[in-house]
Short mmCIF file of C-alpha atoms in Angstrom, two decimals:
data_model
loop_
_atom_site.label_atom_id
_atom_site.label_comp_id
_atom_site.label_asym_id
_atom_site.label_seq_id
_atom_site.Cartn_x
_atom_site.Cartn_y
_atom_site.Cartn_z
CA VAL A 243 64.85 69.49 29.02
CA GLN A 244 62.84 68.33 32.00
CA ILE A 245 60.00 70.63 32.96
CA GLU A 246 58.59 70.46 36.46
CA LYS A 247 54.87 70.10 36.78
CA PRO A 248 53.04 72.97 38.51
CA GLN A 249 51.81 70.59 41.22
CA GLU A 250 55.35 69.40 42.01
CA THR A 251 56.55 73.00 42.17
CA ARG A 252 53.79 73.87 44.65
CA GLU A 253 54.70 70.87 46.79
CA ILE A 254 58.36 71.93 46.88
CA GLN A 255 57.41 75.48 47.82
CA LEU A 256 55.07 74.14 50.50
CA LEU A 257 57.84 71.99 52.00
CA LYS A 258 60.19 74.97 52.02
CA MET A 259 57.58 77.10 53.76
CA LEU A 260 57.02 74.40 56.39
CA LYS A 261 60.76 74.18 57.07
CA ILE A 262 61.01 77.97 57.36
CA LEU A 263 58.12 78.09 59.84
CA GLU A 264 59.69 75.29 61.89
CA LYS A 265 63.05 77.07 61.93
CA ILE A 266 61.48 80.38 63.01
CA SER A 267 59.59 78.61 65.77
CA LYS A 268 62.74 76.90 67.08
CA ILE A 269 65.01 79.94 66.69
CA SER A 270 62.52 82.04 68.67
CA LEU A 271 62.78 79.60 71.56
CA TYR A 272 66.57 79.43 71.34
CA LEU A 273 66.69 83.23 71.49
CA LEU A 274 64.30 83.28 74.42
CA VAL A 275 66.29 80.72 76.41
CA PHE A 276 69.52 82.60 75.76
CA LEU A 277 68.25 86.15 76.30
CA LEU A 278 65.89 85.73 79.26
CA PRO A 279 68.55 85.35 82.01
CA LEU A 280 70.53 88.31 80.59
CA PHE A 281 67.87 90.65 79.25
CA PHE A 282 67.06 94.02 80.78
CA PHE A 283 66.10 97.41 79.39
CA PRO A 284 67.72 100.41 81.10
CA TRP A 285 65.21 103.04 79.93
CA THR A 286 62.15 101.82 81.83
CA VAL A 287 61.12 102.17 85.47
CA ASN A 288 61.36 98.42 86.02
CA VAL A 289 64.54 97.42 84.20
CA LEU A 290 64.23 93.67 84.82
CA ASP A 291 60.88 91.97 85.46
CA PHE A 292 58.58 93.89 83.12
CA ASN A 293 61.04 93.76 80.21
CA LYS A 294 61.67 90.05 80.71
CA GLN A 295 57.91 89.48 80.64
CA VAL A 296 57.61 91.39 77.34
CA LEU A 297 60.48 89.37 75.84
CA LEU A 298 58.96 86.11 77.08
CA CYS A 299 55.48 86.82 75.72
CA PHE A 300 56.76 88.17 72.40
CA LEU A 301 59.05 85.26 71.50
CA VAL A 302 56.64 82.62 72.79
CA PHE A 303 53.88 84.19 70.67
CA ILE A 304 56.10 84.13 67.55
CA SER A 305 57.02 80.50 68.14
CA LEU A 306 53.41 79.52 68.85
CA PHE A 307 52.10 81.39 65.79
CA CYS A 308 54.62 79.71 63.45
CA TRP A 309 53.92 76.28 64.94
CA LEU A 310 50.15 76.68 64.59
CA LEU A 311 50.50 78.03 61.04
CA LYS A 312 52.70 75.06 60.13
CA SER A 313 50.12 72.70 61.64
CA LEU A 314 47.29 74.36 59.70
CA ILE A 315 49.20 74.08 56.42
CA GLU A 316 49.91 70.39 57.11
CA GLY A 317 46.28 69.87 58.07
CA LYS A 318 47.11 68.21 61.40
CA ILE A 319 48.30 69.09 64.90
CA SER A 320 50.72 66.63 66.45
CA LEU A 321 50.75 66.77 70.25
CA ASN A 322 53.16 64.91 72.48
CA PHE A 323 51.16 63.46 75.37
CA ASN A 324 53.27 63.11 78.48
CA PRO A 325 52.30 62.30 82.10
CA LEU A 326 54.01 65.56 83.12
CA ASN A 327 51.50 67.54 81.06
CA LEU A 328 48.66 66.89 83.52
CA PRO A 329 50.13 68.64 86.60
CA VAL A 330 51.19 71.56 84.39
CA ILE A 331 47.64 71.96 83.08
CA ILE A 332 46.16 71.60 86.59
CA PHE A 333 48.56 74.26 87.86
CA LEU A 334 47.55 76.65 85.06
CA VAL A 335 43.84 76.06 85.75
CA ILE A 336 44.36 76.85 89.46
CA ILE A 337 46.18 80.09 88.59
CA ALA A 338 43.44 80.99 86.10
CA LEU A 339 40.72 80.48 88.73
CA ALA A 340 42.71 82.52 91.25
CA THR A 341 42.98 85.30 88.66
CA ILE A 342 39.25 85.23 87.84
CA PHE A 343 38.21 85.43 91.49
CA SER A 344 40.95 87.87 92.47
CA SER A 345 39.94 91.17 94.07
CA TYR A 346 42.39 92.88 91.69
CA GLN A 347 41.98 91.03 88.39
CA TYR A 348 44.01 93.52 86.35
CA GLY A 349 47.10 93.16 88.55
CA SER A 350 46.63 89.40 88.85
CA PHE A 351 46.47 88.97 85.07
CA TRP A 352 49.24 91.33 83.94
CA GLY A 353 51.33 91.19 87.10
CA TRP A 354 51.97 94.91 86.77
CA PRO A 355 52.20 96.97 88.98
CA LEU A 356 52.38 93.97 91.32
CA ASN A 357 54.83 91.08 91.06
CA VAL A 358 55.23 90.43 87.33
CA ALA A 359 56.63 86.93 87.84
CA SER A 360 53.46 85.64 89.52
CA GLY A 361 51.05 87.25 87.04
CA PHE A 362 48.81 84.95 84.99
CA LEU A 363 50.23 86.21 81.70
CA THR A 364 53.77 85.26 82.74
CA ILE A 365 52.74 81.82 83.98
CA LEU A 366 50.68 81.21 80.84
CA SER A 367 53.70 82.12 78.70
CA PHE A 368 55.91 79.68 80.61
CA VAL A 369 53.31 76.92 80.24
CA LEU A 370 53.11 77.59 76.49
CA LEU A 371 56.91 77.55 76.39
CA TYR A 372 56.90 74.13 78.03
CA PHE A 373 54.37 72.69 75.54
CA LEU A 374 56.19 74.23 72.59
CA ILE A 375 59.49 72.65 73.66
CA VAL A 376 57.80 69.28 74.21
CA ASN A 377 56.10 69.32 70.81
CA ILE A 378 58.68 71.06 68.63
CA PHE A 379 62.06 69.80 69.83
CA GLU A 380 63.42 66.29 69.66
CA LYS A 381 65.29 64.82 72.62
CA LYS A 382 68.72 65.60 71.18
CA GLU A 383 67.65 69.18 70.46
CA VAL A 384 66.47 69.65 74.05
CA PHE A 385 70.03 68.83 75.15
CA TRP A 386 71.38 71.73 73.06
CA LEU A 387 68.60 73.95 74.36
CA PHE A 388 69.80 73.16 77.88
CA LEU A 389 73.36 74.06 76.89
CA VAL A 390 72.20 77.43 75.54
CA LEU A 391 70.37 78.07 78.83
CA LEU A 392 73.41 77.11 80.91
CA PHE A 393 75.77 79.26 78.87
CA SER A 394 73.49 82.27 79.19
CA SER A 395 73.02 81.60 82.91
CA PHE A 396 76.77 81.28 83.35
CA LEU A 397 77.20 84.76 81.86
CA ALA A 398 74.49 86.12 84.16
CA VAL A 399 76.09 84.54 87.24
CA LEU A 400 79.56 85.71 86.21
CA PHE A 401 78.23 89.25 85.77
CA GLY A 402 76.60 89.01 89.20
CA ILE A 403 79.91 87.97 90.77
CA PHE A 404 81.65 90.97 89.20
CA GLN A 405 78.91 93.19 90.59
CA ILE A 406 79.27 91.75 94.11
CA PHE A 407 83.00 92.49 94.09
CA GLY A 408 82.40 96.05 92.84
CA LYS A 409 83.66 95.47 89.29
CA PHE A 410 81.02 97.46 87.44
CA ILE A 411 80.99 96.79 83.71
CA LEU A 412 77.88 98.67 82.62
CA PRO A 413 77.79 102.48 82.40
CA PHE A 414 74.27 102.95 83.86
CA ASP A 415 73.78 104.59 87.25
CA PHE A 416 71.47 101.85 88.56
CA SER A 417 74.10 99.24 87.69
CA LYS A 418 76.70 100.84 89.96
CA LEU A 419 75.35 98.84 92.90
CA THR A 420 76.79 95.58 94.20
CA SER A 421 73.25 94.21 94.54
CA PHE A 422 72.35 94.65 90.87
CA ASN A 423 72.35 91.68 88.51
CA THR A 424 70.23 90.51 85.57
CA ILE A 425 68.22 88.00 87.63
CA GLY A 426 66.97 90.03 90.59
CA THR A 427 68.28 90.28 94.12
CA VAL A 428 71.56 88.67 95.14
CA ASN A 429 69.63 85.95 96.97
CA SER A 430 67.51 85.35 93.87
CA LEU A 431 70.68 84.95 91.84
CA ALA A 432 71.96 82.39 94.36
CA ILE A 433 68.70 80.39 94.17
CA PHE A 434 68.84 80.60 90.38
CA ALA A 435 72.37 79.13 90.41
CA ALA A 436 71.30 76.45 92.90
CA LEU A 437 68.45 75.39 90.60
CA LEU A 438 70.80 75.01 87.64
CA LEU A 439 73.62 73.15 89.38
CA PRO A 440 71.74 69.81 89.54
CA LEU A 441 71.00 70.14 85.82
CA ILE A 442 74.69 70.73 85.16
CA ILE A 443 75.58 67.66 87.23
CA SER A 444 73.15 65.48 85.27
CA LEU A 445 74.42 66.72 81.89
CA ILE A 446 78.05 66.14 82.90
CA PHE A 447 77.27 62.42 83.21
CA ILE A 448 76.02 62.16 79.61
CA SER A 449 78.26 64.69 77.83
CA ARG A 450 81.47 64.32 75.86
CA ARG A 451 84.82 65.73 76.88
CA LEU A 452 84.68 69.32 75.60
CA ILE A 453 81.09 69.89 76.70
CA LYS A 454 81.82 68.16 80.01
CA PHE A 455 84.75 70.54 80.56
CA LEU A 456 82.60 73.60 79.80
CA LEU A 457 79.83 72.36 82.08
CA THR A 458 82.35 71.84 84.85
CA ILE A 459 83.48 75.47 84.48
CA PHE A 460 79.86 76.64 84.57
CA GLY A 461 79.22 74.55 87.68
CA LEU A 462 82.30 75.79 89.53
CA VAL A 463 81.42 79.43 88.86
CA MET A 464 77.85 78.92 90.09
CA PHE A 465 79.07 77.04 93.16
CA PHE A 466 81.50 79.89 93.90
CA LEU A 467 78.56 82.29 93.82
CA LEU A 468 76.74 80.14 96.38
CA LEU A 469 79.80 80.25 98.62
CA ILE A 470 80.13 84.04 98.59
CA VAL A 471 76.38 84.69 98.96
CA ASN A 472 75.84 81.85 101.46
CA PHE A 473 72.04 82.03 101.39
CA TRP A 474 70.52 79.11 103.34
CA ILE A 475 67.51 78.65 101.04
CA ALA A 476 69.86 78.31 98.05
CA TRP A 477 71.74 75.53 99.86
CA ILE A 478 68.47 73.68 100.55
CA VAL A 479 67.44 74.05 96.89
CA LEU A 480 70.83 72.70 95.79
CA TRP A 481 70.63 69.75 98.19
CA VAL A 482 67.09 68.76 97.16
CA GLY A 483 67.86 69.16 93.45
CA THR A 484 71.11 67.20 93.62
CA VAL A 485 69.54 64.33 95.58
CA SER A 486 66.67 64.17 93.07
CA ILE A 487 68.98 64.12 90.06
CA LEU A 488 71.28 61.48 91.56
CA SER A 489 68.26 59.34 92.44
CA PHE A 490 67.10 59.46 88.80
CA LEU A 491 70.60 58.59 87.64
CA ILE A 492 70.70 55.57 89.93
CA ILE A 493 67.20 54.37 88.98
CA LYS A 494 67.29 55.00 85.23
CA LYS A 495 69.89 57.01 83.35
CA GLU A 496 67.67 57.36 80.27
CA ILE A 497 65.20 59.56 82.17
CA ILE A 498 67.79 62.34 82.29
#
């Protein structure tokens, strides 16, 4: 009978704990990417922005906590240094300074009762989300993360189209409006779709048949939304994004 040494048992348990922490950190981000375009809470005054901010901060904090705890147990913190990190950090510093010197620091930090999306807490959470994705996910995993985002966004856009045509699915009173969707205004939904279409185009070039077919469906639905909303800013966003993506594809396909 082979008896494991206590030290070997501790090492096995430590490896299992590290894997669990890594999984929790990644699953939190997968949940965030999937839920954020769709999430709202009908029993609050602000059914969209405030609740999305709470979801964003909560899941980012869980992912960050597990990643830091894993790094502490390993005794090292591995950071992926990328040229794109610098403008992100500079942008966060500028927002932080604007918050510190704001005449209404409380509203600038929390975003509430002002615009939640432009609050420092929201921007900080998105910056942390960016660094977590860069340092936790491998390149192949980022591809699947994009697919989760696009699937969730496709559902949000499809729901918005039903709303525009008066096909109300939800039983809430506030949802019985053609202008309601899980992103914001109808124009905001159009800009959201326009931002994602170039990403869909780029992924179609590098995907296999089934995924390429699904991405094509997602793209057609989002393009249909742009046609029925016909918001000029969304068309400009789509044009700029598409030209940028195609330029990268022509220069170097691996960048995508």
